[in-house]
PDB file of C-alpha atoms in Angstrom:
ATOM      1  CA  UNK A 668     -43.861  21.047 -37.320  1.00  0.00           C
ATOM      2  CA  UNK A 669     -42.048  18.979 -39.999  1.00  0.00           C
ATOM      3  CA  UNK A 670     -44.592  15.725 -39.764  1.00  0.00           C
ATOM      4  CA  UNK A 671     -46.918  15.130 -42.013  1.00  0.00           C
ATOM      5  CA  UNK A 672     -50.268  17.372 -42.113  1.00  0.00           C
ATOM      6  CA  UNK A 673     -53.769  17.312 -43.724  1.00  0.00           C
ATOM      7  CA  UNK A 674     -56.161  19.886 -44.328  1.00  0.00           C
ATOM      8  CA  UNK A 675     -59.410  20.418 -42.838  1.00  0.00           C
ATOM      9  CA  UNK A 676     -59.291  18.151 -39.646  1.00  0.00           C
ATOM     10  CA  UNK A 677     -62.952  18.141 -39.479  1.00  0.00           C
ATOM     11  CA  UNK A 678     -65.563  18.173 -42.323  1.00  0.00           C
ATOM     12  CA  UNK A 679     -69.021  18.046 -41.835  1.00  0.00           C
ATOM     13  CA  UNK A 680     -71.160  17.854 -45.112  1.00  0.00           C
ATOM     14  CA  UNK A 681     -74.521  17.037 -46.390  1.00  0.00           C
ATOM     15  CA  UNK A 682     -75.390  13.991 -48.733  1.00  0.00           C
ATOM     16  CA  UNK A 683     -74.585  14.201 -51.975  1.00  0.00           C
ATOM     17  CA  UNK A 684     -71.668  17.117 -51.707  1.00  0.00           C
ATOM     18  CA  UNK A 685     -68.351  17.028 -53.158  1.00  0.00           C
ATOM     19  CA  UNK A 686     -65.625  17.067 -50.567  1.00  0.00           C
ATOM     20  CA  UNK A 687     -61.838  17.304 -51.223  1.00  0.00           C
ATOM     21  CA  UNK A 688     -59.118  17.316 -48.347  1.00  0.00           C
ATOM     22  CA  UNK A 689     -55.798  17.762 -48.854  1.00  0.00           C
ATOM     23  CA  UNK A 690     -52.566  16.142 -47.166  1.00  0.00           C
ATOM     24  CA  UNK A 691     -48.955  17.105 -47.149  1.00  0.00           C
ATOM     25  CA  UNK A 692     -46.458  14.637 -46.536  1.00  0.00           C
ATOM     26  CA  UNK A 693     -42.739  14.820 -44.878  1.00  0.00           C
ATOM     27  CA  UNK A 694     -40.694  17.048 -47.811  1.00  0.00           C
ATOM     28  CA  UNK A 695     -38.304  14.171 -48.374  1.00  0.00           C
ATOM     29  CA  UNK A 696     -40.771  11.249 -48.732  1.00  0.00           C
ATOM     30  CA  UNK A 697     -41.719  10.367 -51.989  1.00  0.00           C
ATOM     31  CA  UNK A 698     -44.646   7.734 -51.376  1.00  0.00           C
ATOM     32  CA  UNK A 699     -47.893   8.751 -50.110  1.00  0.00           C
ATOM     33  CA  UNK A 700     -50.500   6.718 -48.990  1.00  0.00           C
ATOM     34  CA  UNK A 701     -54.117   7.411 -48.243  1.00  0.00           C
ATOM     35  CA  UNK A 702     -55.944   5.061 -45.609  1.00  0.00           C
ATOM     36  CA  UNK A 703     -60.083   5.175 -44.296  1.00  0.00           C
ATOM     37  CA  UNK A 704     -60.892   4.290 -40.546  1.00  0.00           C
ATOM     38  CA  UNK A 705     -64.258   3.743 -39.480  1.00  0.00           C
ATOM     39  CA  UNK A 706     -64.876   3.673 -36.179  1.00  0.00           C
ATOM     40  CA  UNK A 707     -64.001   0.727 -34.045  1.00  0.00           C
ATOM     41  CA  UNK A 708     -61.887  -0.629 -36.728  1.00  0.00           C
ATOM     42  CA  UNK A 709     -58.174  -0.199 -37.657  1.00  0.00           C
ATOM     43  CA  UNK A 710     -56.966   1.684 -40.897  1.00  0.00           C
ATOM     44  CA  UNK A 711     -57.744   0.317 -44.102  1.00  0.00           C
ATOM     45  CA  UNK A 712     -55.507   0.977 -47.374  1.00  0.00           C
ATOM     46  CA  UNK A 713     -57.270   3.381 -50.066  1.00  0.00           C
ATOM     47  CA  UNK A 714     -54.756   4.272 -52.621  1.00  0.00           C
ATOM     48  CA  UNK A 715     -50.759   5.549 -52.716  1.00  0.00           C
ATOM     49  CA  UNK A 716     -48.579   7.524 -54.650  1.00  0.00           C
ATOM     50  CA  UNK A 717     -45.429   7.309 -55.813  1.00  0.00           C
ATOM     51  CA  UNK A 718     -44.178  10.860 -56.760  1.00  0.00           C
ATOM     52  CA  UNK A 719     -46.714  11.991 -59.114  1.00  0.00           C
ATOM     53  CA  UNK A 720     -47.672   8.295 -60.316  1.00  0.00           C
ATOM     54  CA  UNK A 721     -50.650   6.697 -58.487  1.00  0.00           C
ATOM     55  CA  UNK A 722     -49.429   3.725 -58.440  1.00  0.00           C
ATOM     56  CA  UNK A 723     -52.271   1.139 -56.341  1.00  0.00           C
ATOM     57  CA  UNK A 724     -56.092   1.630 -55.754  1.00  0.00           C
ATOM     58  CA  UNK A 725     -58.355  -0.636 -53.389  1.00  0.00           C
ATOM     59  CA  UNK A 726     -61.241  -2.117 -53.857  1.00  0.00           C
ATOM     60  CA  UNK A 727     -62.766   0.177 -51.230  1.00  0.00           C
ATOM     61  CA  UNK A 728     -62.117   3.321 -53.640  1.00  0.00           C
ATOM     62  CA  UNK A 729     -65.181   3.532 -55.286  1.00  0.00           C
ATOM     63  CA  UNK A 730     -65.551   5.528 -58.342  1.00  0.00           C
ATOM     64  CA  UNK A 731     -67.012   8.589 -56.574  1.00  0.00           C
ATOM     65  CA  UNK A 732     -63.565   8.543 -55.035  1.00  0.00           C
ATOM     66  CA  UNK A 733     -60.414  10.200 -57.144  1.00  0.00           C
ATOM     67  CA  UNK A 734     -56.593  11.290 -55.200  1.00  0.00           C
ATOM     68  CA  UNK A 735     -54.275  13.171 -56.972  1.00  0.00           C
ATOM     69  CA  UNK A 736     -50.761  14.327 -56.295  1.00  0.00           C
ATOM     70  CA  UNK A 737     -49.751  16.596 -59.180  1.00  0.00           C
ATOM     71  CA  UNK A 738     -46.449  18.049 -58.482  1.00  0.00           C
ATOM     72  CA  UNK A 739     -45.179  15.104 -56.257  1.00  0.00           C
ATOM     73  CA  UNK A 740     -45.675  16.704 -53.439  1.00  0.00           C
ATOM     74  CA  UNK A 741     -48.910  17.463 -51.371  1.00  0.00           C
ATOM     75  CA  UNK A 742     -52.505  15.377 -52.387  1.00  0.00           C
ATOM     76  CA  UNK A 743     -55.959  15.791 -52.385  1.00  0.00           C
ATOM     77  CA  UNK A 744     -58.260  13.419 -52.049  1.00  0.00           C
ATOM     78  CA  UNK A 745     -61.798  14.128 -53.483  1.00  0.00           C
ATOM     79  CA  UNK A 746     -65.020  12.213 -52.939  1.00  0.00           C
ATOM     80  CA  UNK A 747     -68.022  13.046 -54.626  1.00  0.00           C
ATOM     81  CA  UNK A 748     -71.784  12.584 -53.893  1.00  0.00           C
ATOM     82  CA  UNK A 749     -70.938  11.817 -50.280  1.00  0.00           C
ATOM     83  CA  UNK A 750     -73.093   9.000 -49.021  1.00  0.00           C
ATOM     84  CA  UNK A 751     -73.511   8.368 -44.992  1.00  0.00           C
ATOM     85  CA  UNK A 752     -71.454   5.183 -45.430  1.00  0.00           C
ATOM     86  CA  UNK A 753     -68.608   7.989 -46.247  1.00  0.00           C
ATOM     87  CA  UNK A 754     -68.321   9.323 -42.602  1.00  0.00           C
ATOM     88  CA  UNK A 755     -64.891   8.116 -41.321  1.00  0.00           C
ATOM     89  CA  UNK A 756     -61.416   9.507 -40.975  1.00  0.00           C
ATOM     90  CA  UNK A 757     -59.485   9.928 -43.627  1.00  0.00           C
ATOM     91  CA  UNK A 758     -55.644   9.261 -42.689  1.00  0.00           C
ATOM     92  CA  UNK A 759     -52.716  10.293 -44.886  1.00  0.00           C
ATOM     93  CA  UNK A 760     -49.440   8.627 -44.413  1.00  0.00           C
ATOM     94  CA  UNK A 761     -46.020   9.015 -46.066  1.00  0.00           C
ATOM     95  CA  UNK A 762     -42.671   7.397 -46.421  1.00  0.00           C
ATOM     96  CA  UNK A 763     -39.151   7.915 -47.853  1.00  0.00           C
ATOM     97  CA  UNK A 764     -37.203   5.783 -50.875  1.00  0.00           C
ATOM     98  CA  UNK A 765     -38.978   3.282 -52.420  1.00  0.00           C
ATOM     99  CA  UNK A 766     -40.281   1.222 -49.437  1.00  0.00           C
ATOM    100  CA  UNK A 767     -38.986  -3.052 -49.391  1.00  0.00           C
ATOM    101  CA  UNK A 768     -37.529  -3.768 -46.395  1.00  0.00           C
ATOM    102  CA  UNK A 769     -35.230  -2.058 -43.892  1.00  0.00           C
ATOM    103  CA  UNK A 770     -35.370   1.552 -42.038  1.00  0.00           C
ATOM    104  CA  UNK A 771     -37.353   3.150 -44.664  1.00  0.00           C
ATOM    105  CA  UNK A 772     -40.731   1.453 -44.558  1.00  0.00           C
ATOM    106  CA  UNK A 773     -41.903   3.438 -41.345  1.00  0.00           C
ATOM    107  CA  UNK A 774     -45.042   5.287 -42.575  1.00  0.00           C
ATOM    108  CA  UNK A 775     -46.014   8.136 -41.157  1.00  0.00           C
ATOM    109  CA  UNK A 776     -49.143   9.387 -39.956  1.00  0.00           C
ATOM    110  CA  UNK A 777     -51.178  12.562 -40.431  1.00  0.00           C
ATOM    111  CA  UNK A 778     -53.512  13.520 -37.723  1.00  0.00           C
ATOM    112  CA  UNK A 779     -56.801  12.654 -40.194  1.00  0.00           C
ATOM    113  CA  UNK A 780     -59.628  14.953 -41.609  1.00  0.00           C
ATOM    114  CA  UNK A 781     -62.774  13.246 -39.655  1.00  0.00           C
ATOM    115  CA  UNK A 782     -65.780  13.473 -42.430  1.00  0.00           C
ATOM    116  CA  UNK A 783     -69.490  13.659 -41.329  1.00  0.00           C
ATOM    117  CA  UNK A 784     -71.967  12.780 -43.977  1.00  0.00           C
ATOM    118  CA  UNK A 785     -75.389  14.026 -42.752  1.00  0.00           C
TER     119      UNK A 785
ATOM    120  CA  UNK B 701     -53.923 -10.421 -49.642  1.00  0.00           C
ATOM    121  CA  UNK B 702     -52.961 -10.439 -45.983  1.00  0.00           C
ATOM    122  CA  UNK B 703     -55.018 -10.395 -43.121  1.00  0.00           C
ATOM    123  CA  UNK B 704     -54.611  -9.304 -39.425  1.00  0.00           C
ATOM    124  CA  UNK B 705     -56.495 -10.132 -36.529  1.00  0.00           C
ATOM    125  CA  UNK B 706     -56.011  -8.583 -32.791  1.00  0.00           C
ATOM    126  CA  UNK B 707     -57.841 -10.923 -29.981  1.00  0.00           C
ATOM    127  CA  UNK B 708     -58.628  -8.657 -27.552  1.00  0.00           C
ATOM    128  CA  UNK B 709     -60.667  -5.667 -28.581  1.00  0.00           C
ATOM    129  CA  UNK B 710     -60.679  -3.882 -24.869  1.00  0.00           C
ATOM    130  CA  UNK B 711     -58.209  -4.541 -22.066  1.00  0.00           C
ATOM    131  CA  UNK B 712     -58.369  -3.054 -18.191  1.00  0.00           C
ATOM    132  CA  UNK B 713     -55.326  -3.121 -16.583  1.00  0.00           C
ATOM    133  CA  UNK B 714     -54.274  -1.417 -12.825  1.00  0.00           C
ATOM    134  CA  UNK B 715     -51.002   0.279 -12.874  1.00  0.00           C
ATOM    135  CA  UNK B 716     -47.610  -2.118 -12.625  1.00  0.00           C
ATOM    136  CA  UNK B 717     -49.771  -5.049 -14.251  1.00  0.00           C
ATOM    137  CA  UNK B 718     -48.131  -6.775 -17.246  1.00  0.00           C
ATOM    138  CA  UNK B 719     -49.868  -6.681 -20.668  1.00  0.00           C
ATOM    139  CA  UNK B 720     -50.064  -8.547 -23.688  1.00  0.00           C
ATOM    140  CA  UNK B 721     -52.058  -7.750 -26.695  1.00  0.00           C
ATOM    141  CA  UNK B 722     -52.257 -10.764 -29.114  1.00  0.00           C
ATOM    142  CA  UNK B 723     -51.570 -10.522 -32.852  1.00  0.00           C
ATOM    143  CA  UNK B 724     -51.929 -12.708 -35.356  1.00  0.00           C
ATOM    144  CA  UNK B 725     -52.010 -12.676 -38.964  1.00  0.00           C
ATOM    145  CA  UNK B 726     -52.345 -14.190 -42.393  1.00  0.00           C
ATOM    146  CA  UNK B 727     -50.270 -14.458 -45.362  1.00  0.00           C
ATOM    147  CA  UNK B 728     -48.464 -16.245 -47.186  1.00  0.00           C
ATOM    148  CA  UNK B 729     -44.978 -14.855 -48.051  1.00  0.00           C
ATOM    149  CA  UNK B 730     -42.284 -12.692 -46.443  1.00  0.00           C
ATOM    150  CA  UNK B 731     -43.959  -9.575 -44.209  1.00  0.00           C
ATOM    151  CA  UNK B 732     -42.876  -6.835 -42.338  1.00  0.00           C
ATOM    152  CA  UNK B 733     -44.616  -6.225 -38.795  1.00  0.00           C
ATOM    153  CA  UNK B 734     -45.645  -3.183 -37.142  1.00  0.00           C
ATOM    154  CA  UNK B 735     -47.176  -2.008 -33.893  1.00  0.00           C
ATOM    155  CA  UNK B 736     -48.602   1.350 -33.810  1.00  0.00           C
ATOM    156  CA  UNK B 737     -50.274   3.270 -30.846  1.00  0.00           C
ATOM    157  CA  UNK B 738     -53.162   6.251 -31.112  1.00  0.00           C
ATOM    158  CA  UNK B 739     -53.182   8.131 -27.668  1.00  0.00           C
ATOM    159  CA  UNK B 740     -56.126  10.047 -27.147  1.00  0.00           C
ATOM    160  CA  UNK B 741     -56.386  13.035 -29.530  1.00  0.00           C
ATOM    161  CA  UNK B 742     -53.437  11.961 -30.916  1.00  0.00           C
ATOM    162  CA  UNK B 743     -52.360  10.518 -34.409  1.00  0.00           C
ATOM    163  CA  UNK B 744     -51.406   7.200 -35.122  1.00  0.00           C
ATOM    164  CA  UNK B 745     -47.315   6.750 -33.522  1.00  0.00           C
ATOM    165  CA  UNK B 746     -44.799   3.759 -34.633  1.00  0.00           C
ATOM    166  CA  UNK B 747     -44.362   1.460 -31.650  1.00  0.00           C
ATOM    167  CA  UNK B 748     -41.788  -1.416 -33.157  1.00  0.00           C
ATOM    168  CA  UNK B 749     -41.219  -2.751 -36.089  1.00  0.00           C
ATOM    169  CA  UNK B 750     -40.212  -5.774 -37.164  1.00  0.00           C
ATOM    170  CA  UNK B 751     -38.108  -6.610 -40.805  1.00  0.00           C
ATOM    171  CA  UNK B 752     -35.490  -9.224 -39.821  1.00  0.00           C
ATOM    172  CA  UNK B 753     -33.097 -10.840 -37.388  1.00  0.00           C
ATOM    173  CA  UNK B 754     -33.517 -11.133 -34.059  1.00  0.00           C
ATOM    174  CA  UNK B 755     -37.157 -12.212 -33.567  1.00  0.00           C
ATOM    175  CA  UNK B 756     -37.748 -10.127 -30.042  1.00  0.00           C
ATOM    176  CA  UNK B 757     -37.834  -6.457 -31.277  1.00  0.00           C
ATOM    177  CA  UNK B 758     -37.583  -3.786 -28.601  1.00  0.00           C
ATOM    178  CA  UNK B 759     -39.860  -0.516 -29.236  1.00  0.00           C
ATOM    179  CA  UNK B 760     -40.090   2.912 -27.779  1.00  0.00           C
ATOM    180  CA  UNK B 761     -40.954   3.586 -23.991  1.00  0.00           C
ATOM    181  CA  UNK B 762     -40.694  -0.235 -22.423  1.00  0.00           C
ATOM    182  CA  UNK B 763     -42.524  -1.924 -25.293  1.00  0.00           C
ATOM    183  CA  UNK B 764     -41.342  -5.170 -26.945  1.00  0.00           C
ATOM    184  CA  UNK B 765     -43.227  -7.493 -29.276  1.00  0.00           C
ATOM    185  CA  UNK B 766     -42.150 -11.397 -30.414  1.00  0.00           C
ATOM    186  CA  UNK B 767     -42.316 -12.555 -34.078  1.00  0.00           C
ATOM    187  CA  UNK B 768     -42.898 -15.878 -33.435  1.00  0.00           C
ATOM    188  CA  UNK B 769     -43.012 -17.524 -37.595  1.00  0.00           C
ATOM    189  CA  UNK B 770     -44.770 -20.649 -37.054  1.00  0.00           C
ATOM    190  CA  UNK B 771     -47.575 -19.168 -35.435  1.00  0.00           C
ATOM    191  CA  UNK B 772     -47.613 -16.237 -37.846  1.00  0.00           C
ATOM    192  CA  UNK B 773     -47.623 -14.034 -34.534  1.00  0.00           C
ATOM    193  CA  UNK B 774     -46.301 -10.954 -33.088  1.00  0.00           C
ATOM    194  CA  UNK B 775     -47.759 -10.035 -29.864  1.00  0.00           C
ATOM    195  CA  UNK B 776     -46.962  -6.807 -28.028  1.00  0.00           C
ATOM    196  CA  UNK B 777     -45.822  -6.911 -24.312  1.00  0.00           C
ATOM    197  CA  UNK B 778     -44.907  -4.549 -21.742  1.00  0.00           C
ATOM    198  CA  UNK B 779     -44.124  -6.114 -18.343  1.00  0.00           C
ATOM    199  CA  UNK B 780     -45.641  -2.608 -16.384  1.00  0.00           C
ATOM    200  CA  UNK B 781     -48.111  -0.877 -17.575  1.00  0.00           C
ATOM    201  CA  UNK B 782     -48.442   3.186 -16.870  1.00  0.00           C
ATOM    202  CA  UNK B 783     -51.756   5.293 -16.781  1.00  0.00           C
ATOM    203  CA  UNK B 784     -50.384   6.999 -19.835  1.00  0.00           C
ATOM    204  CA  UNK B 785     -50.167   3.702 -22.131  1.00  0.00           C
ATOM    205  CA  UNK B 786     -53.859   4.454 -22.370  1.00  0.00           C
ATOM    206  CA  UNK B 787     -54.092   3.992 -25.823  1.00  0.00           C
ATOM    207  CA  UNK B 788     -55.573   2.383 -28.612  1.00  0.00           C
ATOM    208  CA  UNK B 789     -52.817  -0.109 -30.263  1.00  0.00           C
ATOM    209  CA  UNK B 790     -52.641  -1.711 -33.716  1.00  0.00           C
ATOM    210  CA  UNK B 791     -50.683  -4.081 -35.259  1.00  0.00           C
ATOM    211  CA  UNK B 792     -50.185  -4.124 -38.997  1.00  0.00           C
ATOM    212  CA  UNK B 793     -48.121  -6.663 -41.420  1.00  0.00           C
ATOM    213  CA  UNK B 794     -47.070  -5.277 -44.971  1.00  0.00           C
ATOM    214  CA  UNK B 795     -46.005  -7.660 -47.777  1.00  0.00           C
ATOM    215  CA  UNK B 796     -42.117  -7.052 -48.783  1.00  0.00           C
ATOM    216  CA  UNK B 797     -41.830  -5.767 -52.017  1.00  0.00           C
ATOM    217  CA  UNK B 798     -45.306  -5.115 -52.885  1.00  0.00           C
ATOM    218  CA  UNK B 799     -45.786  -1.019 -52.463  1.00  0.00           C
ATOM    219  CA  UNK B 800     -45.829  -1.644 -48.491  1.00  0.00           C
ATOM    220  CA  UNK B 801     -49.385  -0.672 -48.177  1.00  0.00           C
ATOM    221  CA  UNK B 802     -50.052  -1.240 -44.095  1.00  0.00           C
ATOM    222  CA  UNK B 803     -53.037  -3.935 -43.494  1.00  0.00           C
ATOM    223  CA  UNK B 804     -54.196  -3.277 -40.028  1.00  0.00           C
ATOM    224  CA  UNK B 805     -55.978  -5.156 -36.993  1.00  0.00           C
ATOM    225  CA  UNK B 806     -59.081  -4.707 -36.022  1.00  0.00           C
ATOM    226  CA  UNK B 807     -57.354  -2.348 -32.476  1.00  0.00           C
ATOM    227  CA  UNK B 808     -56.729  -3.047 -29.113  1.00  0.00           C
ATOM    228  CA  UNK B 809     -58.013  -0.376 -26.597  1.00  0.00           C
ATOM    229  CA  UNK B 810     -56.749  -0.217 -23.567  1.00  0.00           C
ATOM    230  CA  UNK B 811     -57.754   1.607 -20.395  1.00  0.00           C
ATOM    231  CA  UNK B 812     -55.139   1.382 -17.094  1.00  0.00           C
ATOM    232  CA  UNK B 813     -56.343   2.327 -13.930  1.00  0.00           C
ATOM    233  CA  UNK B 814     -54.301   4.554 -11.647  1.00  0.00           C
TER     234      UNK B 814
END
């Protein structure tokens, strides 16, 4: 399977743990993108990457809330003293060139880690 | 910062019945337009997109969608519906040249009846 994956696809955790997950993108796309759905609502933008350099960061990422994507290639996504409000999937998406318009800005989609803050 | 709205949150449908899911959103310069679909157990697909040109985009298995400008719209249509469109669909709008992060609507689940 050559589309993009993420690592665990469940996590179920207990307030105030640290949780990381990891995702790794298509190996030719060099923009990474990390989105949060709750449930009932449609994706919302976290943070992306482009290569190594983090490059945007919502409002939504909290500072309990850190990504990283070292090499350029896969990323982790870490959230700290997990709260309840935390519970969602976490969707990873990625994308080739440097996005504008035209063929390359399809993102695509990771199946999710689904978090469970008890 | 853009903003998308989807009117219907839940549709029924019987096999063979048209659909169309309503999109709307808010910004304003130059966007990009998206439908995606999440099929049960299933990550999020690409639909259609839309970046230019002709204004009636033609997606993946029967799907079309309209960018109509003036009424900062682009609503998804099929004219018959399957059992296995039973999905979960959302549109999305990304600003041109401005790290094409996705801003989604809220989702449009639909159910069709065999």
């Amino acid at each position: 399977d050559t589309g993009v994956s993420q690592n665990p696809r469940h996590k179920i955790t207990k307030r105030g743990q640290n949780v990381t997950f990891r995702c790794d993108p298509i190996s030719e796309h060099n923009r990474l993108y990390w989105y949060r759905q709750t449930l009932g609502q449609g994706p919302e933008f976290l943070t992306y990457f482009q290569n190594e350099a983090q490059l945007e960061k919502s409002r939504l990422l909290s500072d309990r809330f850190s990504a990283e994507r070292p090499k350029g290639s896969f990323s982790t996504l870490e959230i700290q003293r997990t709260e309840q409000g935390d519970s969602a999937m976490y969707l990873c998406a990625s994308i080739t060139g440097t996005g504008g318009q035209g063929p390359n800005n399809e993102q695509f989609f990771g199946p999710g880690t689904r978090l469970t803050v008890l | 910062a853009q903003s998308v709205s989807q009117h219907n949150h839940h549709v029924i449908l019987s096999e063979a019945a048209s659909l169309e899911l309503g999109c709307n959103y808010s910004y304003g310069g130059t966007v990009n337009l998206f439908w995606y679909v999440q099929y049960p157990g299933q990550h999020l697909q690409l639909l259609l997109k839309y970046f230019s040109g002709d204004p009636l985009v033609k997606g993946i298995k029967g799907f079309e969608a309209e960018f109509i400008k003036s009424k900062f719209s682009f609503n998804l249509r099929k004219p018959s519906v399957q059992w296995s469109d039973t999905a979960e669909y959302f549109c999305a709008v990304n600003a041109r040249n401005a790290g094409n992060m996705l801003t989604f609507g809220g989702g449009t689940r639909l159910m069709v009846k065999p």
